[in-house]
mmCIF file of C-alpha atoms in Angstrom:
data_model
loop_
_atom_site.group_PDB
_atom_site.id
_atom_site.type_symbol
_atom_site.label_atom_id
_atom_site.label_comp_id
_atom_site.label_asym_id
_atom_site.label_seq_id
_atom_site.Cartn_x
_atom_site.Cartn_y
_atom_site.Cartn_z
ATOM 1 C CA UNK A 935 0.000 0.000 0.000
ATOM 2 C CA UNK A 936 1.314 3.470 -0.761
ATOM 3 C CA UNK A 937 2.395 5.673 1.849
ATOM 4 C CA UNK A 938 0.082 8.483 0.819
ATOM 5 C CA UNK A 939 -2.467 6.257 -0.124
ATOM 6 C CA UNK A 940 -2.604 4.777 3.178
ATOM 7 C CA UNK A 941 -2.573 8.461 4.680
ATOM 8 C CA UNK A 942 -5.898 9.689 3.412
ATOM 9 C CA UNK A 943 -8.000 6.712 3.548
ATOM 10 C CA UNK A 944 -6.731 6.085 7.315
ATOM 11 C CA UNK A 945 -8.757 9.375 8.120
ATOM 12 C CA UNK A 946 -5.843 10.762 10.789
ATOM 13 C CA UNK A 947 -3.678 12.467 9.191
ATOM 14 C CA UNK A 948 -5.863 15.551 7.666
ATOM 15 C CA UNK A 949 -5.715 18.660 8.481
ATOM 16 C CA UNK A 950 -8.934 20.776 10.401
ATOM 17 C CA UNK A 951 -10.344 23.237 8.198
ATOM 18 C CA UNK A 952 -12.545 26.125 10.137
ATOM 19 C CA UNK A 953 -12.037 28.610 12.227
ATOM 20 C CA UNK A 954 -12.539 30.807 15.302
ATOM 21 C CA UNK A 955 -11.232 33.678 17.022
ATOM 22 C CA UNK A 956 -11.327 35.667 20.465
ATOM 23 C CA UNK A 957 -10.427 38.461 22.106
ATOM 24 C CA UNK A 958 -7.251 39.142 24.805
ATOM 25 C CA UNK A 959 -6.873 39.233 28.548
ATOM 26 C CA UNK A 960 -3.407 38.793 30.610
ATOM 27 C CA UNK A 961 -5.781 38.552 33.823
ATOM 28 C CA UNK A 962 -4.219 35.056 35.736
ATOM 29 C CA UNK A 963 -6.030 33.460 38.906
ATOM 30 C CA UNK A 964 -2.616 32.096 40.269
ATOM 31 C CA UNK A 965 -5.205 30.260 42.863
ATOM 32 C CA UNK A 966 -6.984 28.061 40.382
ATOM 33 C CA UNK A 967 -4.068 27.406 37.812
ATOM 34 C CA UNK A 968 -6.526 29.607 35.455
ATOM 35 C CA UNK A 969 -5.548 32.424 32.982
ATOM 36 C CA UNK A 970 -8.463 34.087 32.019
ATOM 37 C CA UNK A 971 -7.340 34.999 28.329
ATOM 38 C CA UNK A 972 -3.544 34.108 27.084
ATOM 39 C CA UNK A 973 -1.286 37.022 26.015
ATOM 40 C CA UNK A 974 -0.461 37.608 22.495
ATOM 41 C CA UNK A 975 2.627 35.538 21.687
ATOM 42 C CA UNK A 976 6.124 37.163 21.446
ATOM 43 C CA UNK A 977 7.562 40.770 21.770
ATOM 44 C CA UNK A 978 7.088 43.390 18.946
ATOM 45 C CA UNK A 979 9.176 45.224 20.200
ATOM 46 C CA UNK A 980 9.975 49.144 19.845
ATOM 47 C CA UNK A 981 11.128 49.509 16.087
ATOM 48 C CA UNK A 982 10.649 47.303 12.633
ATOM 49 C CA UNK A 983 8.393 44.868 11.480
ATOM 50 C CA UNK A 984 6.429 42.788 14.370
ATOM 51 C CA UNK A 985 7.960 39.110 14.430
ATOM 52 C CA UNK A 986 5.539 36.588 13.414
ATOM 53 C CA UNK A 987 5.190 35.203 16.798
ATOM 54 C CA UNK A 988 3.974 38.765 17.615
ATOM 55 C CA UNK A 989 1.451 39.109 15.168
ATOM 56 C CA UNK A 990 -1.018 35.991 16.798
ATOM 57 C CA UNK A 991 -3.982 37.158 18.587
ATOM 58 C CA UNK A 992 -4.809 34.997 21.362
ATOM 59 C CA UNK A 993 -8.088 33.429 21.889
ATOM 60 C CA UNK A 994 -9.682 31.172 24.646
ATOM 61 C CA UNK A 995 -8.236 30.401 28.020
ATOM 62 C CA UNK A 996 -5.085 28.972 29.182
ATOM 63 C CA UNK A 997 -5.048 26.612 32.303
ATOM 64 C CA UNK A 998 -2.722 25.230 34.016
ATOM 65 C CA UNK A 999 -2.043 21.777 33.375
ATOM 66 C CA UNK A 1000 0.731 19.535 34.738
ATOM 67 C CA UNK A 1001 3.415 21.844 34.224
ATOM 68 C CA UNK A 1002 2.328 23.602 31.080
ATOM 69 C CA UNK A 1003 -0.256 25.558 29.984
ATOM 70 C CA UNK A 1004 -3.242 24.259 27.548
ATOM 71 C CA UNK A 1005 -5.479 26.759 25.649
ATOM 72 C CA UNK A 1006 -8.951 26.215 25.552
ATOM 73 C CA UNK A 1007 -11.737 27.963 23.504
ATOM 74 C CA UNK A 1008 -14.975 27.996 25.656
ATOM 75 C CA UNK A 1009 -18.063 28.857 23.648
ATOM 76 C CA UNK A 1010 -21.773 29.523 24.309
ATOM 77 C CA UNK A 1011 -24.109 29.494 27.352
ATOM 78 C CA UNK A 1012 -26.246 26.345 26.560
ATOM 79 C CA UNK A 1013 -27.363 24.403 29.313
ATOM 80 C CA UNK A 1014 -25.954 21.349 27.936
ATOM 81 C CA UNK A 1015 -21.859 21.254 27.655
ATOM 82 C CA UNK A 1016 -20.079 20.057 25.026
ATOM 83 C CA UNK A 1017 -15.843 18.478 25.499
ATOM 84 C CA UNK A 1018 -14.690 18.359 21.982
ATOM 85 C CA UNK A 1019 -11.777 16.509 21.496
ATOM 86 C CA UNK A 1020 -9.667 17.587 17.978
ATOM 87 C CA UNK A 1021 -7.598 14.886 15.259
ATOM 88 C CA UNK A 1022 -4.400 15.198 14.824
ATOM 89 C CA UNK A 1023 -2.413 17.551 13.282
ATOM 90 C CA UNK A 1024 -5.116 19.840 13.886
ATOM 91 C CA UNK A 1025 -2.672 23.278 13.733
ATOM 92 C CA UNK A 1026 -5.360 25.501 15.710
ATOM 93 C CA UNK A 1027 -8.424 23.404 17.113
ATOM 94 C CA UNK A 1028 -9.499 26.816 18.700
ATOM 95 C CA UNK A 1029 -9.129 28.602 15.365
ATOM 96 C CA UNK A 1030 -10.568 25.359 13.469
ATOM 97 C CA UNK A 1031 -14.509 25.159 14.322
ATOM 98 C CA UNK A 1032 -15.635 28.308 14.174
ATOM 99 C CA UNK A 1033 -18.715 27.208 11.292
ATOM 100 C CA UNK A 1034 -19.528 24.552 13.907
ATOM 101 C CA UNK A 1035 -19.049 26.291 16.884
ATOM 102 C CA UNK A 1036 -21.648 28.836 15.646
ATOM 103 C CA UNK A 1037 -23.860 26.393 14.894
ATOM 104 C CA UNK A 1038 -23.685 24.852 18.375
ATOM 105 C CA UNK A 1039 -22.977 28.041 20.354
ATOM 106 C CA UNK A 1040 -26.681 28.874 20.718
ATOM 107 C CA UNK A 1041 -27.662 26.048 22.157
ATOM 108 C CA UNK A 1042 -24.748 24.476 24.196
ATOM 109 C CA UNK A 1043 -21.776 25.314 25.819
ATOM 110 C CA UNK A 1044 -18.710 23.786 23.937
ATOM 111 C CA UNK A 1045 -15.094 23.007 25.417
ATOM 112 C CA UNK A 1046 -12.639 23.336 22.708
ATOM 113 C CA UNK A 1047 -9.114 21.898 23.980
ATOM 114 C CA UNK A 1048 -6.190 22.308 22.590
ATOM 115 C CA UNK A 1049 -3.996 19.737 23.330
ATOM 116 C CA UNK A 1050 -0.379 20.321 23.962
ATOM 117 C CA UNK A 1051 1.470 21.408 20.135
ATOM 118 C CA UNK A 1052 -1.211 22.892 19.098
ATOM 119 C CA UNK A 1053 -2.658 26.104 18.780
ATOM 120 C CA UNK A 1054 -1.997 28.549 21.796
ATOM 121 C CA UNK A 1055 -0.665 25.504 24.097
ATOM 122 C CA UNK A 1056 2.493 25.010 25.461
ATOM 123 C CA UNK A 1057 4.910 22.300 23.694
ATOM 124 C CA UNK A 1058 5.589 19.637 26.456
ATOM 125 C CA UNK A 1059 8.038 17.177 27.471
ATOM 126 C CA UNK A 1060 5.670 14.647 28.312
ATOM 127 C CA UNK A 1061 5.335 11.551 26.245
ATOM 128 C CA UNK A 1062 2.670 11.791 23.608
ATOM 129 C CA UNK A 1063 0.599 8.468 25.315
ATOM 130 C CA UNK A 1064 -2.805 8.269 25.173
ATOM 131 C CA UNK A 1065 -3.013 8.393 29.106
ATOM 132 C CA UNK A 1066 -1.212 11.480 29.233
ATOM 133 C CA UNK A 1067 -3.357 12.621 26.185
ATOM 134 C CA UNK A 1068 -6.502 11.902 27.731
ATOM 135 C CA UNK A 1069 -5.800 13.364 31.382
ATOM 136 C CA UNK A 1070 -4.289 16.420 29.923
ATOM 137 C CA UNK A 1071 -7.509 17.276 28.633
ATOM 138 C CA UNK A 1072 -9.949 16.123 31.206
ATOM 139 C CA UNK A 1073 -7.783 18.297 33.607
ATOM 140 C CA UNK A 1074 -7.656 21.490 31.841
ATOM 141 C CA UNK A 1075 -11.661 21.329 31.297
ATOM 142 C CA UNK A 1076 -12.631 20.554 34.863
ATOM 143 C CA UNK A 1077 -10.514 23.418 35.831
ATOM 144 C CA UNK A 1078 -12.840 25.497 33.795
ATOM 145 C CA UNK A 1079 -16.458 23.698 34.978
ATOM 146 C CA UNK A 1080 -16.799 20.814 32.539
ATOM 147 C CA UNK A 1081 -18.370 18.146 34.595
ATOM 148 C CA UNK A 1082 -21.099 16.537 32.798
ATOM 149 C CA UNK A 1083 -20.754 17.060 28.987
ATOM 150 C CA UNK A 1084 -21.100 15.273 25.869
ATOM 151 C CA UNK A 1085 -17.619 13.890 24.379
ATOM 152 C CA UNK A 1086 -17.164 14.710 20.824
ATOM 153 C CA UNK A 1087 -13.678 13.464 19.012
ATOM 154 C CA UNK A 1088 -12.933 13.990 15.487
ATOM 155 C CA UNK A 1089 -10.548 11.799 13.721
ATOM 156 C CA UNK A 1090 -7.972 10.344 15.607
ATOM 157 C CA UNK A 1091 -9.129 11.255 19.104
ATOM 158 C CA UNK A 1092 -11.672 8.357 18.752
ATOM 159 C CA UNK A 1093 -9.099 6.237 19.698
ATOM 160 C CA UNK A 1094 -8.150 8.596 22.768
ATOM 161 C CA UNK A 1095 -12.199 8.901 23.177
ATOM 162 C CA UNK A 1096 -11.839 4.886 24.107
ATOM 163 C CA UNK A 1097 -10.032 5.480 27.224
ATOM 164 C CA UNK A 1098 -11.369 8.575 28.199
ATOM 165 C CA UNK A 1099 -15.475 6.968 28.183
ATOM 166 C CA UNK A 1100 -13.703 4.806 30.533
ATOM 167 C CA UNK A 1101 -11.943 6.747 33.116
ATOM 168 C CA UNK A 1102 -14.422 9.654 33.052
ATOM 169 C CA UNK A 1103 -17.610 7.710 32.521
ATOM 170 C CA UNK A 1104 -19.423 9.622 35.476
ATOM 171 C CA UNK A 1105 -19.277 12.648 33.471
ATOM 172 C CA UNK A 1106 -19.687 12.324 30.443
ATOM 173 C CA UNK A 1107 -23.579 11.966 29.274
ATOM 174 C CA UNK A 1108 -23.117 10.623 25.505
ATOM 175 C CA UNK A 1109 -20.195 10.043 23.356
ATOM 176 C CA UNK A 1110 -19.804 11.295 19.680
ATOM 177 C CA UNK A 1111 -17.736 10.015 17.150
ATOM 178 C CA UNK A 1112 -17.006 12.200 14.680
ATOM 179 C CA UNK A 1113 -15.337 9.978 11.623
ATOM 180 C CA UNK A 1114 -13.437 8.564 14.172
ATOM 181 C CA UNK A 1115 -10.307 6.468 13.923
ATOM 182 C CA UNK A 1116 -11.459 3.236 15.335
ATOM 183 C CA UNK A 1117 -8.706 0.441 17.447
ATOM 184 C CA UNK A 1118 -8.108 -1.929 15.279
ATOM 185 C CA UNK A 1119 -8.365 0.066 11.630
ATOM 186 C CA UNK A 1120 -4.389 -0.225 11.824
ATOM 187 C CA UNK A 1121 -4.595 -3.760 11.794
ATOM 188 C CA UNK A 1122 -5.944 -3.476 8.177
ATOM 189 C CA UNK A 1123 -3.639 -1.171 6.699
ATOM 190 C CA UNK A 1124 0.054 0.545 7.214
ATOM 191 C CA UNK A 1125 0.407 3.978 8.535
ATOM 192 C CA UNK A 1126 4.322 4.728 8.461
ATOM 193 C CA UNK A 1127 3.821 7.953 6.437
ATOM 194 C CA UNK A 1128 5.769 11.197 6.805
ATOM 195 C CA UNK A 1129 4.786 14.103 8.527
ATOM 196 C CA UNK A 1130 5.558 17.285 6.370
ATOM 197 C CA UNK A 1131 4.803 21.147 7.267
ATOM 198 C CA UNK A 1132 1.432 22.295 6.891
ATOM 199 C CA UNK A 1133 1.678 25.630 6.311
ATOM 200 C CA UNK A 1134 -0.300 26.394 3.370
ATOM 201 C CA UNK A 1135 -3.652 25.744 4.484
ATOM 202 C CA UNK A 1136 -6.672 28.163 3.729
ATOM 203 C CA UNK A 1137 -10.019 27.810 6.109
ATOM 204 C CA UNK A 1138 -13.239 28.284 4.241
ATOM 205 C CA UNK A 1139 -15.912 30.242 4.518
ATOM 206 C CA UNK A 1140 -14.142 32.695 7.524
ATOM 207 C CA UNK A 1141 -12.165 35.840 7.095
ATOM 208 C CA UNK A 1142 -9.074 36.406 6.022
ATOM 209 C CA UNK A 1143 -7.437 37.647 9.052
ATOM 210 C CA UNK A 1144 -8.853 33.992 10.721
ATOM 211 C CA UNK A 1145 -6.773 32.437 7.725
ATOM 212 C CA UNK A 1146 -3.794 35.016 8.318
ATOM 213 C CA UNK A 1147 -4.155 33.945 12.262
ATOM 214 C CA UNK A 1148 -4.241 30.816 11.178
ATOM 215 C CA UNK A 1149 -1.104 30.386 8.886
ATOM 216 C CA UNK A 1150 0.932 32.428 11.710
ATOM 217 C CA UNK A 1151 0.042 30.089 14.322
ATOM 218 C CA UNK A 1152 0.711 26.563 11.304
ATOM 219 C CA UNK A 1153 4.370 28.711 11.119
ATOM 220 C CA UNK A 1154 4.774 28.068 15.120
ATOM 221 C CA UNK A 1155 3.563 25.137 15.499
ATOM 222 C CA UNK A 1156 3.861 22.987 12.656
ATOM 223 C CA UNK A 1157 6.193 19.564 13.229
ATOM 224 C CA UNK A 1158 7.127 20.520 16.713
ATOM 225 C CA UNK A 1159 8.142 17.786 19.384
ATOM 226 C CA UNK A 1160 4.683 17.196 20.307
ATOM 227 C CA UNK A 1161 3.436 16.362 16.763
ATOM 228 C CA UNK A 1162 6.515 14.313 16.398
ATOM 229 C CA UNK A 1163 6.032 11.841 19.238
ATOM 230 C CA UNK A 1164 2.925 11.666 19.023
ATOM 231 C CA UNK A 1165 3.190 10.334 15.498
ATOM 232 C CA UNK A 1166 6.116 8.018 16.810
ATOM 233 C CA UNK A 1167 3.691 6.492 19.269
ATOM 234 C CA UNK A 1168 0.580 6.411 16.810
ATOM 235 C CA UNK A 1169 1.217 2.265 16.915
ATOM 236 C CA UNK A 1170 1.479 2.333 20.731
ATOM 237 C CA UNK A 1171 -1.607 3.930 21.110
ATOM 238 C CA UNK A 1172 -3.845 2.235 18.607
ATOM 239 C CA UNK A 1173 -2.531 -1.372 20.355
ATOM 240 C CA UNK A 1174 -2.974 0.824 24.020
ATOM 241 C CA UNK A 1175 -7.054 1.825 23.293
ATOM 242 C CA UNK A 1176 -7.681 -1.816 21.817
ATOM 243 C CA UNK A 1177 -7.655 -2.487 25.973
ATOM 244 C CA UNK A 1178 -11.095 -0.633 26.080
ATOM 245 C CA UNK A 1179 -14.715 -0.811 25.179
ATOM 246 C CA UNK A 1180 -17.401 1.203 25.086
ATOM 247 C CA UNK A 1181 -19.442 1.504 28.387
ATOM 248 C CA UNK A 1182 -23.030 -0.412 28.172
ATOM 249 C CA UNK A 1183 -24.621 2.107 29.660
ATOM 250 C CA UNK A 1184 -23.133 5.097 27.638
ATOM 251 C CA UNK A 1185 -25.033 6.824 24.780
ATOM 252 C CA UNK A 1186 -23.112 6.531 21.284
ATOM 253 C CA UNK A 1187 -23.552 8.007 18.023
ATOM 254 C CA UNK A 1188 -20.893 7.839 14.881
ATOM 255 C CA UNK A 1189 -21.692 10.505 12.139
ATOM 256 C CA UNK A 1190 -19.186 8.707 9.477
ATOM 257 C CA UNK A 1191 -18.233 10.342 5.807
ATOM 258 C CA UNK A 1192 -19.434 9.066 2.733
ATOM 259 C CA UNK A 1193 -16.314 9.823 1.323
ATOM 260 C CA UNK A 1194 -14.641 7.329 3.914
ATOM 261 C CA UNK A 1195 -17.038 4.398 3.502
ATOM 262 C CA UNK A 1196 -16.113 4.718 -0.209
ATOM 263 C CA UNK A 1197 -12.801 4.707 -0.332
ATOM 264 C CA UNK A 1198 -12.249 2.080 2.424
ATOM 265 C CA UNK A 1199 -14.614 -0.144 0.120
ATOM 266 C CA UNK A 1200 -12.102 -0.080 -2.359
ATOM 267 C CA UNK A 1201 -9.566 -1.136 0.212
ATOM 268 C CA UNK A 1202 -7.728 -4.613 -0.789
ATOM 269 C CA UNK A 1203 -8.319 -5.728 3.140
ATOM 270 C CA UNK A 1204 -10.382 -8.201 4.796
ATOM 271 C CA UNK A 1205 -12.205 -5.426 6.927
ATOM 272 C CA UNK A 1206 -12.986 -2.680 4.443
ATOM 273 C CA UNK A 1207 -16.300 -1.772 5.899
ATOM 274 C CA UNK A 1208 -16.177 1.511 7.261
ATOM 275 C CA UNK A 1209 -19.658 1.471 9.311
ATOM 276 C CA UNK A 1210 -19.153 -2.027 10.657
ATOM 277 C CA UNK A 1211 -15.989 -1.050 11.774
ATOM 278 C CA UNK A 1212 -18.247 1.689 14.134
ATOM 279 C CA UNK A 1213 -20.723 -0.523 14.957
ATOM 280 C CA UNK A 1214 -18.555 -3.055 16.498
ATOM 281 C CA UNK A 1215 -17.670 -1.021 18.717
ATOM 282 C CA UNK A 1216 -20.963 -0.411 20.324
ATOM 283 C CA UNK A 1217 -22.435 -2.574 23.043
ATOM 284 C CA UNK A 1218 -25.673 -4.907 22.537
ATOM 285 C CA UNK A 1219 -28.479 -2.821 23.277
ATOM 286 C CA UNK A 1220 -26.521 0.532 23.854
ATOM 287 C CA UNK A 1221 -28.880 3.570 22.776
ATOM 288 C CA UNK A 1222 -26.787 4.429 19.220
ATOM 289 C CA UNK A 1223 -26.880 5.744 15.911
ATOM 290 C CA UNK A 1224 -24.655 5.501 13.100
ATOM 291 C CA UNK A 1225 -25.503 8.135 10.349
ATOM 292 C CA UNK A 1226 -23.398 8.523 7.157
ATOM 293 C CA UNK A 1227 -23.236 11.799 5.658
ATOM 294 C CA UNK A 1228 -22.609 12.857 2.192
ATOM 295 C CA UNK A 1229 -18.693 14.683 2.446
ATOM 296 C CA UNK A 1230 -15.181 14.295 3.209
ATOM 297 C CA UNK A 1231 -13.441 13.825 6.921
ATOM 298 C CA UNK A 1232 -13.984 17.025 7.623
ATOM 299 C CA UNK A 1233 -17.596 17.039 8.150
ATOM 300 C CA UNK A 1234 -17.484 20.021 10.540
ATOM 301 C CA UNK A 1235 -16.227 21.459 7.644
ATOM 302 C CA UNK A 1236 -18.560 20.716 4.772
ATOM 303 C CA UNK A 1237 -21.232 20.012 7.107
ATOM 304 C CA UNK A 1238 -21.579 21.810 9.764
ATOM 305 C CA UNK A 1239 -25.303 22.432 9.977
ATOM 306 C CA UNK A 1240 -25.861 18.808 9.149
ATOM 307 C CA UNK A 1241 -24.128 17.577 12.310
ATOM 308 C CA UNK A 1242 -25.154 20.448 14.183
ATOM 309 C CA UNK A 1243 -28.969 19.252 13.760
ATOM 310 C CA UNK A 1244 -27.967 15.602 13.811
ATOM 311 C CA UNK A 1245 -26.451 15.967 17.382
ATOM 312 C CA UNK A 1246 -29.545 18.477 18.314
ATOM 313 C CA UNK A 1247 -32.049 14.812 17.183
ATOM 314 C CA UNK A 1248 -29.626 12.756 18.787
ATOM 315 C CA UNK A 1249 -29.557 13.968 22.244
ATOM 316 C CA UNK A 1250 -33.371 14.830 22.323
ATOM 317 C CA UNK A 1251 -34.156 10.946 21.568
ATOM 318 C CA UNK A 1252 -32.038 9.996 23.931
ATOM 319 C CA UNK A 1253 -33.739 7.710 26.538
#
């Protein structure tokens, strides 16, 4: 199978493609590891052009998290919360949703995390494990009030989503997969590709200054340590989440893309079913859905409103 190939049709390794921004605070609550807004990045000095670094407006929150400090965008006043866990290689999951997020933002009130590498987070020396993944999160959206929310993961994160259903099960009301990597998809296929910088990416359908924002912060953080171990340790972690199942008890829904169940049709493998690869991984009985929708991975992308209203039907039927 051919490296690139193998690369799109795995789901993980494309990019997020929508955006959001925020405005700036330097207010920190030293007390509650807390920093109400983060501070735009770098010095511009007194003289001459402002560095790149400089030019990033910061968005969302940062918290302190074991060390380090994670950014997370915090949308909406719903009554209902939201933990949305990005793929990987996301550049900017804060900058990424924004045709989503105002689709949702009415209605709920939607955790955006940005784990360490990416976005306005800190790079950190921890090991890119699912466990630290996973806890990282969780951490840095309790410390902001998340405590009974729906899980949504996009892309890679389903795997991550497998172990965090498990620890956190007491808080989490339903779990969405989003075109979700699922545990054993790597048994099917290779996925030794190369990482390369992704700096050249345009969001649609938000301004230009979101896209500018956007390309500054893919100049910062593109192919730093983070993305680089976690890449190294993409085996590890698919072999690490194949330890968990879904809970009985829990709520499930996968909104899959057409485009996926296509192409892994065509896949010369004995499991080339994309839905069936979902729907093992639900429970007997479980209160599900699996609903296929006509677009690529990035559904939050291309279909925004369609999800949006799908997750609105979901959670009303719920029992």
């Amino acid at each position: 199978m051919k490296k690139r190939f193998a690369m799109i049709l795995t789901m993980t390794f494309v990019l997020a493609l929508t955006g959001c921004s925020g405005a700036a605070s330097d207010a920190e609550d030293q007390s509650s590891g807390v920093q109400e807004e983060p501070s735009d990045s770098g010095d511009s000095g007194s003289s001459g052009e402002e560095s790149s670094d400089a030019q990033i407006q910061s968005y969302g929150t940062l918290v302190e998290v074991d060390g380090g400090r994670m950014n997370v965008l915090v949308v909406g006043e719903g009554d209902t919360s939201i933990v949305w866990m990005p793929g990987f290689s996301d550049i900017a999951p804060g900058l990424s949703y924004t045709k989503i997020l105002e689709e949702l933002s009415p209605r709920y009130k939607v955790y955006v995390a940005e784990p360490f590498g990416y976005g306005l987070s800190d790079v950190t020396d921890k090991p890119r494990t699912m466990e630290n993944i996973t806890s990282e999160i969780h951490e840095a959206v309790r410390k902001l009030g998340a405590d009974n929310y729906v899980l949504v993961a996009h892309s890679l994160s389903g795997i991550y989503a497998m172990e965090y259903v498990n620890d956190y099960r007491d808080e989490i009301i339903a779990y969405v997969g989003l075109d979700t990597s699922t545990p054993n998809m790597r048994d099917e296929i290779s996925m030794d590709v190369e990482l390369g910088e992704m700096t050249d990416v345009v969001i649609p359908e938000v301004s230009d200054e979101i896209n500018r924002q956007y390309q500054l912060i893919a100049e910062k953080v593109s192919m730093n340590a983070n993305w680089i171990d976690e890449n190294e340790r993409m085996t590890e972690n698919f072999e690490k989440s194949k330890e968990y199942s879904l809970p009985e008890d829990l709520p499930v829904a996968f909104f899959l893309a057409q485009d996926g169940v296509d192409d892994w049709a065509m896949m010369p493998v004995e499991n080339n079913d994309w839905v069936k690869m979902h729907q093992d991984l639900i429970p007997e009985g479980a209160y599900s859905q699996i609903l296929v929708m006509d677009g690529g991975h990035m559904l939050y992308q291309t279909n925004y409103k369609e999800v949006a209203e799908a997750l609105d039907r979901f959670l009303a039927e719920m029992p």
